[in-house]
Every structure is written in C-alpha cells, then in structure tokens.
Coordinates of C-alpha atoms in Angstrom, one line a residue:
X24 CA 2.8 -9.6 -12.2
X25 CA -0.3 -9.2 -10.2
X26 CA -0.7 -9.6 -6.3
X27 CA -4.0 -10.4 -4.6
X28 CA -4.2 -10.5 -1.0
X29 CA -7.0 -11.7 1.2
X30 CA -8.2 -13.7 -1.7
X31 CA -11.9 -15.0 -1.1
X32 CA -12.6 -16.6 -4.6
X33 CA -13.7 -20.2 -5.2
X34 CA -11.5 -22.3 -7.4
X35 CA -13.7 -21.9 -10.3
X36 CA -13.4 -18.0 -9.9
X37 CA -9.7 -18.2 -9.7
X38 CA -9.3 -20.3 -12.8
X39 CA -11.5 -18.0 -14.9
X40 CA -9.1 -15.1 -13.7
X41 CA -6.0 -16.9 -14.6
X42 CA -7.3 -17.8 -18.3
X43 CA -8.5 -14.1 -18.7
X44 CA -5.0 -13.0 -18.2
X45 CA -2.7 -16.1 -19.4
X46 CA 0.4 -14.0 -19.8
X47 CA 0.5 -12.6 -16.2
X48 CA 2.2 -14.1 -13.1
X49 CA -0.1 -14.2 -10.1
X50 CA 0.8 -14.1 -6.3
X51 CA -2.4 -15.2 -4.3
X52 CA -2.4 -14.8 -0.6
X53 CA -5.5 -16.5 1.2
X54 CA -6.2 -18.3 4.6
X55 CA -7.1 -21.4 2.6
X56 CA -5.9 -23.1 -0.5
X57 CA -8.1 -22.2 -3.7
X58 CA -6.2 -23.5 -6.5
X59 CA -4.9 -27.0 -7.2
X60 CA -2.7 -28.5 -9.9
X61 CA -1.0 -25.1 -11.0
X62 CA 1.6 -23.1 -9.4
X63 CA 3.4 -23.6 -6.1
X64 CA 2.1 -23.4 -2.6
X65 CA 4.1 -21.6 0.1
X66 CA 2.6 -22.0 3.6
X67 CA 3.1 -18.8 5.5
X68 CA 4.2 -19.0 9.1
X69 CA 3.8 -16.5 11.8
X70 CA 6.4 -14.0 13.3
X71 CA 9.6 -15.7 14.8
X72 CA 9.6 -16.1 18.5
X73 CA 11.8 -13.0 19.4
X74 CA 9.9 -10.8 16.9
X75 CA 6.6 -11.8 18.2
X76 CA 7.7 -11.0 21.8
X77 CA 9.1 -7.7 20.6
X78 CA 5.7 -6.8 18.9
X79 CA 3.8 -7.8 22.1
X80 CA 6.0 -5.8 24.4
X81 CA 5.9 -2.9 22.1
X82 CA 1.7 -3.1 22.3
X83 CA 2.0 -3.6 26.0
X84 CA 3.8 -0.3 26.4
X85 CA 6.1 -1.4 29.2
X86 CA 8.9 -3.9 30.0
X87 CA 7.7 -7.2 31.2
X88 CA 8.4 -8.3 34.8
X89 CA 10.6 -11.1 36.0
X90 CA 8.2 -14.0 35.1
X91 CA 6.3 -12.3 32.3
X92 CA 8.7 -12.8 29.5
X93 CA 8.0 -16.5 29.6
X94 CA 4.3 -16.2 29.7
X95 CA 4.5 -13.8 26.6
X96 CA 6.5 -16.3 24.7
X97 CA 3.7 -19.0 25.5
X98 CA 1.1 -16.5 24.3
X99 CA 2.9 -15.8 21.0
X100 CA 3.5 -19.6 20.6
X101 CA -0.4 -20.5 21.3
X102 CA -1.1 -17.8 18.6
X103 CA 1.2 -19.2 15.9
X104 CA 2.9 -15.8 15.9
X105 CA -0.2 -14.1 14.2
X106 CA 0.7 -10.4 14.3
X107 CA -3.0 -9.2 14.7
X108 CA -3.8 -11.9 17.4
X109 CA -0.7 -10.9 19.4
X110 CA -1.6 -7.1 19.2
X111 CA -5.2 -8.0 20.6
X112 CA -3.8 -10.0 23.5
X113 CA -1.3 -7.2 24.3
X114 CA -3.9 -4.7 24.2
X115 CA -6.1 -6.6 26.7
X116 CA -3.0 -6.9 28.9
X117 CA -2.4 -3.2 28.7
X118 CA -6.1 -2.6 29.7
X119 CA -5.4 -4.9 32.8
X120 CA -6.3 -8.4 31.9
X121 CA -3.6 -10.8 33.6
X122 CA -1.1 -12.3 31.3
X123 CA -1.6 -15.9 33.3
X124 CA -5.4 -15.4 32.5
X125 CA -4.6 -14.8 28.8
X126 CA -2.3 -17.6 28.5
X127 CA -4.8 -20.2 30.2
X128 CA -7.6 -19.2 27.9
X129 CA -5.5 -19.6 25.0
X130 CA -4.3 -23.2 25.8
X131 CA -7.3 -25.0 24.3
X132 CA -8.0 -26.6 21.0
X133 CA -9.0 -23.2 19.2
X134 CA -6.8 -20.5 20.4
X135 CA -8.2 -18.2 17.6
X136 CA -11.7 -18.5 18.9
X137 CA -10.5 -18.2 22.7
X138 CA -8.6 -14.8 21.5
X139 CA -11.8 -13.4 19.9
X140 CA -14.0 -14.4 22.9
X141 CA -11.4 -12.9 25.5
X142 CA -11.4 -9.6 23.5
X143 CA -15.3 -9.5 23.0
X144 CA -15.9 -10.3 26.7
X145 CA -13.8 -7.3 27.7
X146 CA -16.1 -4.8 25.9
X147 CA -19.0 -2.9 27.4
X148 CA -22.3 -3.1 25.7
X149 CA -22.1 -0.2 23.5
X150 CA -19.0 -1.6 22.1
X151 CA -20.5 -5.1 21.8
X152 CA -23.4 -3.4 19.7
X153 CA -21.1 -1.8 17.3
X154 CA -19.0 -5.1 17.1
X155 CA -22.3 -7.0 16.2
X156 CA -23.6 -4.5 13.6
X157 CA -20.3 -4.6 11.9
X158 CA -19.8 -8.3 12.2
X159 CA -23.2 -8.6 10.7
X160 CA -22.0 -6.8 7.6
X161 CA -19.3 -9.4 7.3
X162 CA -16.3 -7.1 6.7
X163 CA -18.0 -4.5 4.3
X164 CA -17.2 -1.0 5.3
X165 CA -20.2 1.4 6.3
X166 CA -20.2 5.3 6.8
X167 CA -20.2 6.6 10.2
X168 CA -23.8 8.2 9.6
X169 CA -25.2 4.6 9.1
X170 CA -23.4 3.3 12.1
X171 CA -24.5 6.1 14.4
X172 CA -28.1 5.5 13.3
X173 CA -27.8 1.6 13.7
X174 CA -26.0 1.5 17.0
X175 CA -27.9 4.6 18.7
X176 CA -25.3 5.0 21.5
X177 CA -23.9 8.1 22.9
X178 CA -20.3 9.1 22.3
X179 CA -19.9 6.6 19.7
X180 CA -16.5 8.0 18.7
X181 CA -15.0 6.9 21.9
X182 CA -16.2 3.4 21.4
X183 CA -14.9 3.3 18.0
X184 CA -11.6 4.5 19.2
X185 CA -11.4 1.8 21.7
X186 CA -12.3 -0.9 19.2
X187 CA -9.8 0.3 16.8
X188 CA -7.1 0.1 19.6
X189 CA -8.0 -3.6 20.4
X190 CA -7.9 -4.1 16.6
X191 CA -11.4 -5.3 16.4
X192 CA -12.4 -2.7 13.8
X193 CA -10.9 -1.4 10.5
X194 CA -11.3 2.1 9.1
X195 CA -10.4 4.0 6.0
X196 CA -11.2 7.4 7.8
X197 CA -14.7 7.7 6.8
X198 CA -16.1 4.2 6.8
X199 CA -15.9 1.4 9.4
X200 CA -15.9 -2.5 9.2
X201 CA -15.1 -5.4 11.4
X202 CA -11.3 -6.5 11.2
X203 CA -10.7 -9.4 8.8
X204 CA -8.7 -11.2 11.5
X205 CA -11.9 -12.1 13.4
X206 CA -14.6 -12.4 10.8
X207 CA -14.5 -16.3 11.0
X208 CA -14.6 -16.5 14.7
X209 CA -16.7 -13.5 15.7
X210 CA -20.1 -15.7 14.9
X211 CA -19.0 -18.1 17.7
X212 CA -18.2 -15.3 20.2
X213 CA -21.2 -13.2 19.8
X214 CA -24.7 -13.8 18.5
X215 CA -24.6 -11.8 15.1
X216 CA -28.2 -12.9 14.2
X217 CA -29.5 -10.6 16.7
X218 CA -28.4 -7.6 14.5
X219 CA -29.2 -9.1 11.0
X220 CA -33.0 -7.9 10.9
X221 CA -32.0 -4.5 12.2
X222 CA -29.4 -4.1 9.6
X223 CA -31.3 -5.4 6.7
X224 CA -34.3 -3.2 7.7
X225 CA -32.2 -0.2 8.1
X226 CA -30.8 -0.5 4.8
X227 CA -33.9 -1.4 3.1
X228 CA -35.7 1.7 4.4
X229 CA -32.8 3.9 3.5
X230 CA -32.6 2.8 -0.3
X231 CA -36.3 3.5 -1.0
X232 CA -35.5 7.1 0.0
X233 CA -33.8 7.5 -3.4
X234 CA -30.3 8.5 -1.7
X235 CA -27.9 10.3 -4.2
X236 CA -25.8 8.0 -6.4
X237 CA -22.6 8.8 -4.5
X238 CA -24.0 7.6 -1.3
X239 CA -25.3 4.5 -2.8
X240 CA -21.7 3.9 -4.2
X241 CA -20.2 4.4 -0.9
X242 CA -22.5 1.7 0.4
X243 CA -22.1 -0.7 -2.6
X244 CA -20.4 -3.5 -0.7
X245 CA -22.3 -3.2 2.4
X246 CA -25.6 -3.5 0.4
X247 CA -24.2 -6.6 -1.6
X248 CA -23.6 -8.2 1.8
X249 CA -27.0 -7.4 3.2
X250 CA -29.0 -8.5 0.3
X251 CA -27.1 -11.9 0.4
X252 CA -28.1 -12.1 4.1
X253 CA -31.7 -11.1 3.3
X254 CA -31.8 -13.9 0.6
X255 CA -30.5 -16.3 3.1
X256 CA -33.1 -15.4 5.6
X257 CA -35.7 -15.5 2.7
X258 CA -36.7 -11.8 3.6
X259 CA -37.7 -11.5 0.0
X260 CA -39.6 -8.2 0.3
X261 CA -36.3 -6.7 1.5
X262 CA -34.3 -8.5 -1.2
X263 CA -36.5 -6.7 -3.9
X264 CA -36.2 -3.3 -2.3
X265 CA -32.3 -3.4 -2.0
X266 CA -31.8 -5.4 -5.1
X267 CA -33.7 -2.7 -7.4
X268 CA -31.5 0.0 -6.1
X269 CA -28.3 -2.0 -6.1
X270 CA -28.9 -3.1 -9.7
X271 CA -28.6 0.4 -11.1
X272 CA -25.2 0.9 -9.4
X273 CA -23.8 -2.4 -10.4
X274 CA -24.8 -1.7 -14.1
X275 CA -22.9 1.8 -13.9
X276 CA -20.0 0.3 -12.3
X277 CA -20.0 -2.5 -14.9
X278 CA -20.0 -5.3 -12.3
X279 CA -21.2 -7.9 -14.6
X280 CA -21.0 -11.0 -12.2
X281 CA -22.3 -9.0 -9.4
X282 CA -25.2 -7.9 -11.5
X283 CA -25.9 -11.5 -12.3
X284 CA -25.8 -12.6 -8.7
X285 CA -28.4 -9.7 -7.8
X286 CA -30.7 -10.6 -10.7
X287 CA -30.5 -14.3 -9.4
X288 CA -31.6 -13.3 -6.0
X289 CA -34.4 -11.1 -7.5
X290 CA -35.8 -14.0 -9.7
X291 CA -35.9 -16.0 -6.6
X292 CA -37.7 -13.3 -4.8
X293 CA -40.2 -12.8 -7.6
X294 CA -41.0 -16.7 -7.6
X295 CA -41.4 -16.8 -3.8
X296 CA -43.6 -13.8 -3.9
X297 CA -45.5 -14.8 -6.8
X298 CA -44.7 -11.4 -8.6
X299 CA -45.0 -12.3 -12.3
X300 CA -44.2 -8.6 -13.2
X301 CA -41.0 -8.6 -11.3
X302 CA -40.3 -11.9 -12.8
X303 CA -40.6 -10.6 -16.3
X304 CA -38.7 -7.7 -15.6
X305 CA -35.8 -9.9 -14.0
X306 CA -35.6 -11.9 -17.2
X307 CA -35.6 -8.8 -19.4
X308 CA -32.6 -7.5 -17.4
X309 CA -30.8 -10.8 -17.7
X310 CA -31.3 -10.8 -21.5
X311 CA -30.0 -7.4 -21.7
X312 CA -27.0 -8.3 -19.6
X313 CA -26.3 -11.3 -22.0
X314 CA -26.6 -8.9 -25.0
X315 CA -23.9 -6.6 -23.5
X316 CA -21.8 -9.7 -23.1
X317 CA -22.3 -10.8 -26.7
X318 CA -24.1 -14.1 -25.6
X319 CA -26.7 -14.1 -28.3
X320 CA -28.5 -17.3 -27.6
X321 CA -28.8 -16.8 -23.8
X322 CA -30.1 -13.3 -24.4
X323 CA -32.6 -14.5 -26.9
X324 CA -33.8 -17.2 -24.3
X325 CA -34.2 -14.8 -21.3
X326 CA -35.9 -12.0 -23.5
X327 CA -38.2 -14.6 -25.0
X328 CA -39.3 -15.4 -21.3
X329 CA -39.6 -11.9 -20.4
X330 CA -41.9 -11.3 -23.4
X331 CA -44.2 -14.2 -22.9
X332 CA -44.5 -13.4 -19.1
X333 CA -45.3 -9.8 -19.9
X334 CA -47.7 -11.0 -22.5
X335 CA -49.5 -13.2 -20.2
X336 CA -50.1 -10.6 -17.6
X337 CA -50.9 -7.9 -20.2
X338 CA -48.0 -5.7 -19.3
X339 CA -47.8 -3.8 -22.8
X340 CA -45.2 -1.3 -22.0
X341 CA -42.9 -4.2 -20.8
X342 CA -43.6 -6.4 -24.0
X343 CA -42.4 -3.6 -26.2
X344 CA -39.4 -3.3 -24.3
X345 CA -38.5 -6.9 -24.7
X346 CA -39.7 -7.0 -28.2
X347 CA -37.3 -4.1 -29.0
X348 CA -34.3 -6.1 -27.7
X349 CA -35.4 -9.3 -29.5
X350 CA -35.7 -7.5 -32.8
X351 CA -32.1 -6.1 -32.1
X352 CA -31.0 -9.9 -31.8
X353 CA -33.1 -10.8 -34.8
X354 CA -31.3 -8.4 -36.8
X355 CA -34.3 -5.9 -37.4
X356 CA -31.8 -3.4 -35.9
X357 CA -28.2 -4.6 -36.7
X358 CA -25.9 -4.4 -33.9
X359 CA -23.2 -1.9 -34.1
X360 CA -19.6 -3.2 -34.4
X361 CA -18.6 -1.9 -30.9
X362 CA -17.9 -3.9 -27.9
X363 CA -19.8 -3.8 -24.7
X364 CA -23.0 -1.8 -24.2
X365 CA -22.1 1.2 -26.2
X366 CA -25.1 2.6 -28.2
X367 CA -28.2 0.0 -28.0
X368 CA -28.0 -0.8 -24.4
X369 CA -31.6 -0.5 -23.3
X370 CA -32.0 -2.8 -20.1
X371 CA -35.6 -2.3 -19.9
X372 CA -35.7 1.2 -20.9
X373 CA -36.5 3.6 -24.1
X374 CA -40.3 3.0 -23.4
X375 CA -41.5 4.4 -26.5
X376 CA -38.6 3.3 -28.9
X377 CA -39.4 -0.4 -28.5
X378 CA -41.1 -2.3 -31.4
X379 CA -44.0 0.1 -31.6
X380 CA -41.4 2.8 -32.0
X381 CA -40.1 1.1 -34.9
X382 CA -43.4 0.7 -36.7
X383 CA -44.1 4.4 -35.9
X384 CA -40.7 5.3 -37.7
X385 CA -41.8 3.2 -40.7
X386 CA -45.3 4.8 -41.0
X387 CA -44.8 8.4 -40.0
X388 CA -42.5 9.5 -42.5
X389 CA -45.3 8.5 -45.2
X390 CA -47.7 11.2 -43.6
X391 CA -45.5 14.0 -42.3
X392 CA -43.2 16.4 -44.1
X393 CA -42.5 19.4 -41.8
X394 CA -42.0 22.7 -43.5
X395 CA -38.6 24.6 -42.9
X396 CA -38.9 27.6 -40.3
X397 CA -39.1 31.0 -42.0
X398 CA -37.5 33.0 -39.2
X399 CA -34.6 35.2 -40.4
X400 CA -31.5 34.3 -38.5
X401 CA -30.7 37.1 -35.9
X402 CA -27.4 38.8 -35.8
X403 CA -25.2 39.4 -32.7
X404 CA -27.5 38.0 -30.2
X405 CA -26.3 39.3 -26.8
X406 CA -25.8 36.8 -24.1
X407 CA -28.5 35.9 -21.5
X408 CA -27.2 36.4 -17.7
X409 CA -29.0 34.0 -15.4
X410 CA -28.9 35.1 -11.8
X411 CA -30.6 34.5 -8.6
X412 CA -30.9 30.6 -8.9
X413 CA -31.8 29.0 -5.7
X414 CA -30.9 25.7 -3.9
X415 CA -33.5 23.1 -4.4
X416 CA -34.1 19.5 -2.9
X417 CA -33.8 16.6 -5.2
X418 CA -37.0 15.8 -7.2
X419 CA -38.5 19.3 -6.7
X420 CA -39.2 21.8 -9.5
X421 CA -36.5 24.5 -10.4
X422 CA -37.6 28.3 -9.8
X423 CA -37.7 30.2 -13.0
X424 CA -34.6 32.0 -13.2
X425 CA -34.4 35.8 -13.7
X426 CA -33.2 36.8 -17.2
X427 CA -31.2 39.9 -17.7
X428 CA -30.5 41.0 -21.3
X429 CA -27.5 43.2 -21.6
X430 CA -27.7 45.9 -24.0
X431 CA -24.3 46.0 -25.2
X432 CA -21.0 44.3 -24.5
X433 CA -18.2 46.4 -22.8
X434 CA -14.5 46.0 -23.2
X435 CA -13.1 44.1 -20.3
X436 CA -10.0 42.1 -19.7
X437 CA -9.8 38.8 -21.2
X438 CA -11.4 36.4 -18.8
X439 CA -9.5 33.2 -17.5
X440 CA -10.7 29.8 -18.8
X441 CA -10.7 27.5 -15.7
X442 CA -12.3 24.5 -17.5
X443 CA -13.5 23.7 -20.9
X444 CA -16.4 21.0 -20.9
X445 CA -16.2 20.6 -24.6
X446 CA -12.5 19.5 -24.9
X447 CA -12.6 17.5 -21.7
X448 CA -15.9 15.6 -22.7
X449 CA -14.1 12.1 -23.1
X450 CA -13.1 12.4 -19.5
X451 CA -16.7 12.7 -18.3
X452 CA -18.8 9.8 -17.3
X453 CA -21.7 9.6 -19.9
X454 CA -25.1 8.0 -19.3
X455 CA -28.9 8.1 -20.5
X456 CA -31.8 8.0 -18.1
X457 CA -35.2 7.0 -18.8
X458 CA -38.4 6.3 -17.2
X459 CA -39.0 2.5 -17.3
X460 CA -42.4 1.2 -16.4
X461 CA -41.0 0.3 -13.0
X462 CA -39.1 3.4 -12.3
X463 CA -36.4 5.8 -13.3
X464 CA -32.9 4.3 -14.2
X465 CA -29.7 5.9 -15.4
X466 CA -27.6 3.6 -17.8
X467 CA -23.9 4.3 -19.1
X468 CA -23.1 4.9 -22.6
X469 CA -19.6 5.5 -24.3
X470 CA -18.6 8.8 -25.4
X471 CA -17.8 8.6 -29.2
X472 CA -14.4 10.4 -29.6
X473 CA -14.1 9.7 -33.5
X474 CA -17.7 10.4 -35.0
X475 CA -16.8 9.6 -38.4
X476 CA -19.4 7.2 -39.5
X477 CA -20.8 6.6 -36.1
X478 CA -23.0 9.7 -35.5
X479 CA -26.8 9.3 -35.0
X480 CA -27.6 10.6 -38.5
X481 CA -25.1 8.2 -40.1
X482 CA -27.2 5.3 -38.8
X483 CA -30.6 6.7 -39.1
X484 CA -32.0 3.5 -40.6
X485 CA -30.8 1.2 -38.1
X486 CA -30.2 2.9 -34.8
X487 CA -32.4 5.1 -32.5
X488 CA -30.4 5.0 -29.5
X489 CA -29.0 7.7 -27.0
X490 CA -25.7 9.1 -28.2
X491 CA -23.1 11.5 -27.1
X492 CA -19.8 12.3 -29.0
X493 CA -17.7 14.8 -30.6
X494 CA -18.4 16.4 -34.0
X495 CA -15.9 18.3 -35.8
X496 CA -17.0 21.3 -38.1
X497 CA -20.8 20.5 -38.1
X498 CA -23.4 22.3 -40.1
X499 CA -25.2 24.4 -37.3
X500 CA -28.8 25.7 -37.5
X501 CA -27.5 29.5 -37.4
X502 CA -24.9 28.6 -40.1
X503 CA -22.1 29.6 -37.5
X504 CA -18.7 27.6 -37.4
X505 CA -17.4 25.6 -34.5
X506 CA -14.5 23.3 -34.9
X507 CA -15.5 20.9 -31.9
X508 CA -19.0 20.6 -30.4
X509 CA -20.7 17.8 -28.3
X510 CA -23.6 16.3 -30.0
X511 CA -26.1 14.8 -27.6
X512 CA -29.0 12.7 -29.1
X513 CA -31.5 11.7 -26.2
X514 CA -33.4 9.2 -28.5
X515 CA -36.9 9.9 -27.0
X516 CA -38.4 10.5 -23.7
X517 CA -34.9 10.4 -22.0
X518 CA -32.0 12.5 -21.3
X519 CA -28.1 12.2 -22.3
X520 CA -25.8 13.7 -19.7
X521 CA -22.1 13.9 -18.7
X522 CA -20.9 14.0 -15.4
X523 CA -17.6 15.9 -14.8
X524 CA -15.8 15.5 -11.5
X525 CA -14.5 19.0 -10.7
X526 CA -13.8 18.5 -6.9
X527 CA -10.4 19.9 -7.8
X528 CA -11.6 23.3 -8.6
X529 CA -12.8 25.5 -5.8
X530 CA -15.4 28.1 -6.8
X531 CA -15.0 31.7 -6.3
X532 CA -17.3 34.7 -6.0
X533 CA -16.8 36.0 -9.7
X534 CA -16.7 32.7 -11.5
X535 CA -19.2 32.2 -14.1
X536 CA -20.3 29.3 -16.4
X537 CA -20.8 30.0 -20.1
X538 CA -22.6 27.9 -22.6
X539 CA -23.8 28.1 -26.2
X540 CA -26.5 25.8 -27.3
X541 CA -28.4 24.8 -30.3
X542 CA -29.0 22.2 -33.0
X543 CA -27.1 20.5 -35.7
X544 CA -28.7 20.6 -39.2
X545 CA -29.1 17.0 -40.3
X546 CA -30.1 16.6 -44.0
X547 CA -30.4 12.8 -43.8
X548 CA -33.4 11.9 -45.9
X549 CA -35.4 9.7 -43.5
X550 CA -35.4 12.3 -40.8
X551 CA -36.5 15.1 -43.2
X552 CA -39.7 12.9 -43.6
X553 CA -40.2 12.5 -39.8
X554 CA -42.0 15.1 -37.7
X555 CA -39.5 17.9 -36.8
X556 CA -38.3 18.2 -33.5
X557 CA -40.3 20.0 -30.8
X558 CA -37.3 21.1 -28.8
X559 CA -35.0 19.8 -26.2
X560 CA -34.2 21.1 -22.7
X561 CA -30.6 21.8 -21.9
X562 CA -29.7 21.8 -18.2
X563 CA -26.5 22.3 -16.3
X564 CA -26.5 20.9 -12.8
X565 CA -24.1 21.2 -9.8
X566 CA -24.0 18.5 -7.0
X567 CA -22.0 17.9 -3.9
X568 CA -23.3 14.8 -2.1
X569 CA -21.1 15.4 0.9
X570 CA -22.9 18.6 1.9
X571 CA -26.2 17.5 0.0
X572 CA -26.1 20.3 -2.6
X573 CA -28.1 19.7 -5.8
X574 CA -28.5 22.9 -7.7
X575 CA -30.0 23.4 -11.3
X576 CA -27.7 26.1 -12.6
X577 CA -29.4 26.3 -16.1
X578 CA -32.5 25.1 -17.6
X579 CA -33.2 26.3 -21.1
X580 CA -35.5 25.0 -23.8
X581 CA -33.9 25.1 -27.2
X582 CA -35.8 24.9 -30.8
X583 CA -34.4 24.3 -34.2
X584 CA -35.2 27.5 -35.3
X585 CA -32.1 28.9 -36.9
X586 CA -30.9 30.7 -33.9
X587 CA -28.8 29.7 -31.0
X588 CA -28.3 30.8 -27.5
X589 CA -25.3 32.0 -25.4
X590 CA -26.1 32.0 -21.7
X591 CA -23.8 33.1 -18.8
X592 CA -24.6 31.9 -15.2
X593 CA -23.2 33.6 -12.3
X594 CA -21.9 31.2 -9.5
X595 CA -21.4 33.5 -6.7
X596 CA -24.0 31.5 -4.7
X597 CA -21.5 28.3 -4.9
X598 CA -18.5 30.3 -3.9
X599 CA -16.3 28.0 -1.4
X600 CA -17.8 24.8 -2.8
X601 CA -16.6 22.3 -5.3
X602 CA -18.3 19.2 -6.8
X603 CA -19.6 17.7 -9.9
X604 CA -21.1 19.4 -13.0
X605 CA -23.7 17.6 -15.2
X606 CA -24.3 18.6 -18.8
X607 CA -27.8 17.2 -19.7
X608 CA -30.0 17.3 -22.9
X609 CA -33.6 16.1 -22.4
X610 CA -35.9 15.3 -25.3
X611 CA -39.5 16.4 -25.7
X612 CA -42.5 14.4 -27.1
X613 CA -41.2 14.3 -30.8
X614 CA -37.5 13.0 -30.7
X615 CA -36.3 11.8 -34.1
X616 CA -34.6 15.1 -35.1
X617 CA -33.2 16.1 -31.5
X618 CA -29.6 16.8 -32.5
X619 CA -28.7 19.0 -29.9
X620 CA -25.3 20.5 -29.8
X621 CA -23.3 22.1 -27.0
X622 CA -21.1 24.6 -28.9
X623 CA -19.5 26.2 -25.9
X624 CA -19.5 25.2 -22.2
X625 CA -16.7 26.4 -20.0
X626 CA -16.1 28.1 -16.5
X627 CA -14.4 31.3 -16.5
X628 CA -13.1 33.8 -14.1
X629 CA -13.3 37.5 -15.4

C-alpha cells in the first residue's frame, strides 16, 4: 500500500504512476480530485463541532467568556472545521483580535481568503516581507542563510517564531517555507510579484558562484520553483543561469522528468535569446537523456539535431560529442546490456573520446608499440607519511605536502581499523567528472560489484567509458597479491571518484588515512598496441559543506613502473570534524591504459 498526501499531480501523471505499480494499492489525498473512473472517492470533512471548539480554545489559551462559546462555534463552522484555519484564527484572538471582528470577516463568500487576509493584515512589515519571499517560492523550503539575505531585516529569528506561531510558515528545523494551507489564497492577500524578481535574481547570482553540491541539493526544490517562475516571466537569461546549475543536480539525483522539464525551459530560452550554441547543447542533453531511458529513435532525432546545429555554427568539440553518442546508437559501439546510464552515459562529456577518439584508437595502435619498463621491482618500500597539509578554498591549487620517509618500521600495537573504503565501495556514490566545452560536469555511474566479464579491458574493442568496480585477485604491476581492490578507469581527460558519507565518524587527533595505490597489468592485445599510460593522479579529499571545509588530504601521481605506493596521511588537523571522503583517480593525456587500482584505503586509529 502506498499513501500519497498533499498530491499535486495532474491526471495523466497519476495514471502513469498507477500503471508503473499495477499491483499496489494507492491512497491519494489532495485538495481537488485528480482521478476519474477508477477507485473510490471519499470526501474529507473538517473536525466535528465539539472537537473544533476544543482545538480553538486550546490554542486561545484561556476559557471562553459567557458569549464567546457561540461565536467560536460560528467561526469553526465558517471555516468548515479546517484545523489549520482554526489554529490561525485562535492565534489572532490570543494576540488581541476581537472574536466578533474575526467572525464578521469570515461570513463572506470566501472564508478561506478572508482568514488569510486577516492573518496577513495582523503582521508588521518585516513579517510581511518574509511571507512575501516564502510565498513567492510557492511552498519550497529555503535555508535560513538565503532567507536572511533576501529579507535583510534585523532580528529575523523573532519574526520567524511569530509566523510559525500563527501557522503561516513551516520548517523542518533548518529550512523554511510558506504553510501549505495558505498557498492558494496568499497571492490574493499580498502582492507576491513584488518579490519574484528579487528571489530570481538572488538565486541566479548564487548559482554562478559554484556553491558546493550539498548546498545546491538543499536548494533543489526552491531552484525548481524559481526557474519555472523565471520562465513564466520570460526572464531567459536567469533561466539559463539557474537551469545549467540545476540540470547537473537532477542528473545526479536521477530525476528524469524534472530533468526533461528543465531542458524544455532551456530550449525555449535558447530560441528566445537566439543562442544556437545553447540550443545545440540542449538537444544533445535531450538525446543523452533518451539514451539513458532506452528511447532509441527519440535519442537519434535529438542528437541529429544537436549535430546539425553544432555543425552549422562550427562547434567542432560539440560535433564530436554528439557524433559519439550517435555512433553508440548506430552500433559502432554496442550498448552494454545494463539498464540506465551505467557505462556509456556521456551527456555532453568525454571531450576527446568522441568520434575523433574512435578513429585515434583505430589508427594509433598501428604506429605505437610501447616498450616495457626495465626498472627492477623494489622490495619492502617503506610508507610515505604525509603531514602538514593545509585547508584550501575550492578551485585553488593544493600546497605540496611534506614527505617524510621513515627508515624502518617499529613494533607497535595493532591499530584499530575504523573504516575500510575498499570493502564499503558499493555503498559510496560513484561518478565521473569531465570538462565539457561549456563547463565542468559530474555524472553518476554504477559501481560494478561483480567484475566478471564487465571490466574495462574485457570490452576493450567496444567500450572506452569511465568505470569503477571491484576486481578480485588482479595481476598487479608489482606482482603483489590482493584479494579485493577497486579498479578505477577514468577514460580520458576526466576523473572517476567515489563519495563516502562518513558523517557518523568523528575524527580524532591520532587518526590516520592509509592508502596503497598502483596499476593493474592488462595484457589485452589492443591496449598493448596503444600508447602506454603517462600516469594518473590519485586524490583523497575531505569535505564538510556545513562548515565549508574542502581539504585535499592526498594528491599523488602514480605510474605503471612496476612499483606501488603506500601512503599514510595524518588527520590531526581534522580532529573534531566529520564529513565526506572522496577517493578520486584522474587521468593524464594518454589514457587508454589507465587501469588504476586502490589496493588499500582505510581509516585507522593507532
């Protein structure tokens, strides 16, 4: 059984939902009927008279006087026993509003609207500003930081408390929104259009500052409301600003319909602005989305339009990207037998791995045959201790860490393993990032739990795509043996990363991060004929968006040189914090043989 409260779907959307889950029983609660011909409709009445009066008196905070009980009964009757409305009117009476005046206002043809007007008129100007801002957002919740900046009023906490007492706003503890009971009537009680431009401009300026992904996700519903409002106002520049930022989050969240809605708005914006490059990009994204959903003909139509537009304006990089996805559809690259967007999802990415990359792959193996390194494998390489890393701001370079080579290993008590990133890899959120011609994007990929027959080298002839998965007993570059490793394949000019949510672990002064990194030997013939890897960059990043920490703990170049590296990172500078850890592998220029391996990765407490 599935229960959906406050349903706001159209009839076609409800029917689609019922068809997707035909064996389920649905209970749908909505203000207006959204389904005909199926099921049973049960009108919901308000509270019975005695219960309604009891609720009113409880909120009033005192016993009614001699003649007040009758007035309270008439107020509850005018409000049809609606609990929220009853609480609102009782709050007004508690604040000093006469019960007789309240009843007089409610005895018109629209008691709901009259109740909203009564409450709004009782507010001071700062409180009206907050209601106007939240009303403009149509019920979406926003963080207190955004609300402070938008309202720009002193002592906003006191105003929020008063509005919450009156039942005009709702909160989940950290975000605020307008109460659902007044969303329909509020636009007639206060001019919300006065706030629309302010809200749109604020969030449009905010998203172009590249806020952390977590902050964007917190504002997802608000941004969705705002871009729709910007579209209604035909404010196309702001639609583009907000839409490009919002699109990335919708992809990561796998919000397919919302993604399509945003792309439709962006297409309208592109045509209104005469921006052919943006129009080509939108068609490419629409085609890539259709590919993910297995709608082949639709995907081919959108991608063909993208290709033609990009060709007409001379967008060579864009043409390669669209041609790459068209090649997939035309079976030049057979689509893997997995659902969703697992391995070939490019969505306007993997710049050099488009159609030009295909021909490079075909041609280069004829001319290049790299020789094997002659370096003798070392024995008992001591670990490298990395210390004194510093906090950095996003998009800045990481300072070079101090490397201390320990001459020997002393006997110490067995450390406690707090968390093993290798064994827990399937619980992380894996993605690949790449520099698209129009910006940097991060796209989700599935972590491959069972690597049999699906590792990158197993499909060398048909698949050059970002990949992350377990590999069991692999052939490693230093001939060592590991029963389980993470194999990461960036697939060119991109990175592959796993995000581990470790907010439940509070880092202590002596805690350490230990990693062992290297390469997997891949004897597959086609890769032996291509240029050898010129190295990858392993990174471990710590982030906590709540306190704005973004710290690169480890950044190490690794080469397929028959030796692996073990590194230990002291975490004393993070003592007292918790957050997310990101394990990332980034490719260099020559990427065909970038079969990078995390052999060990764990947190320990000596």
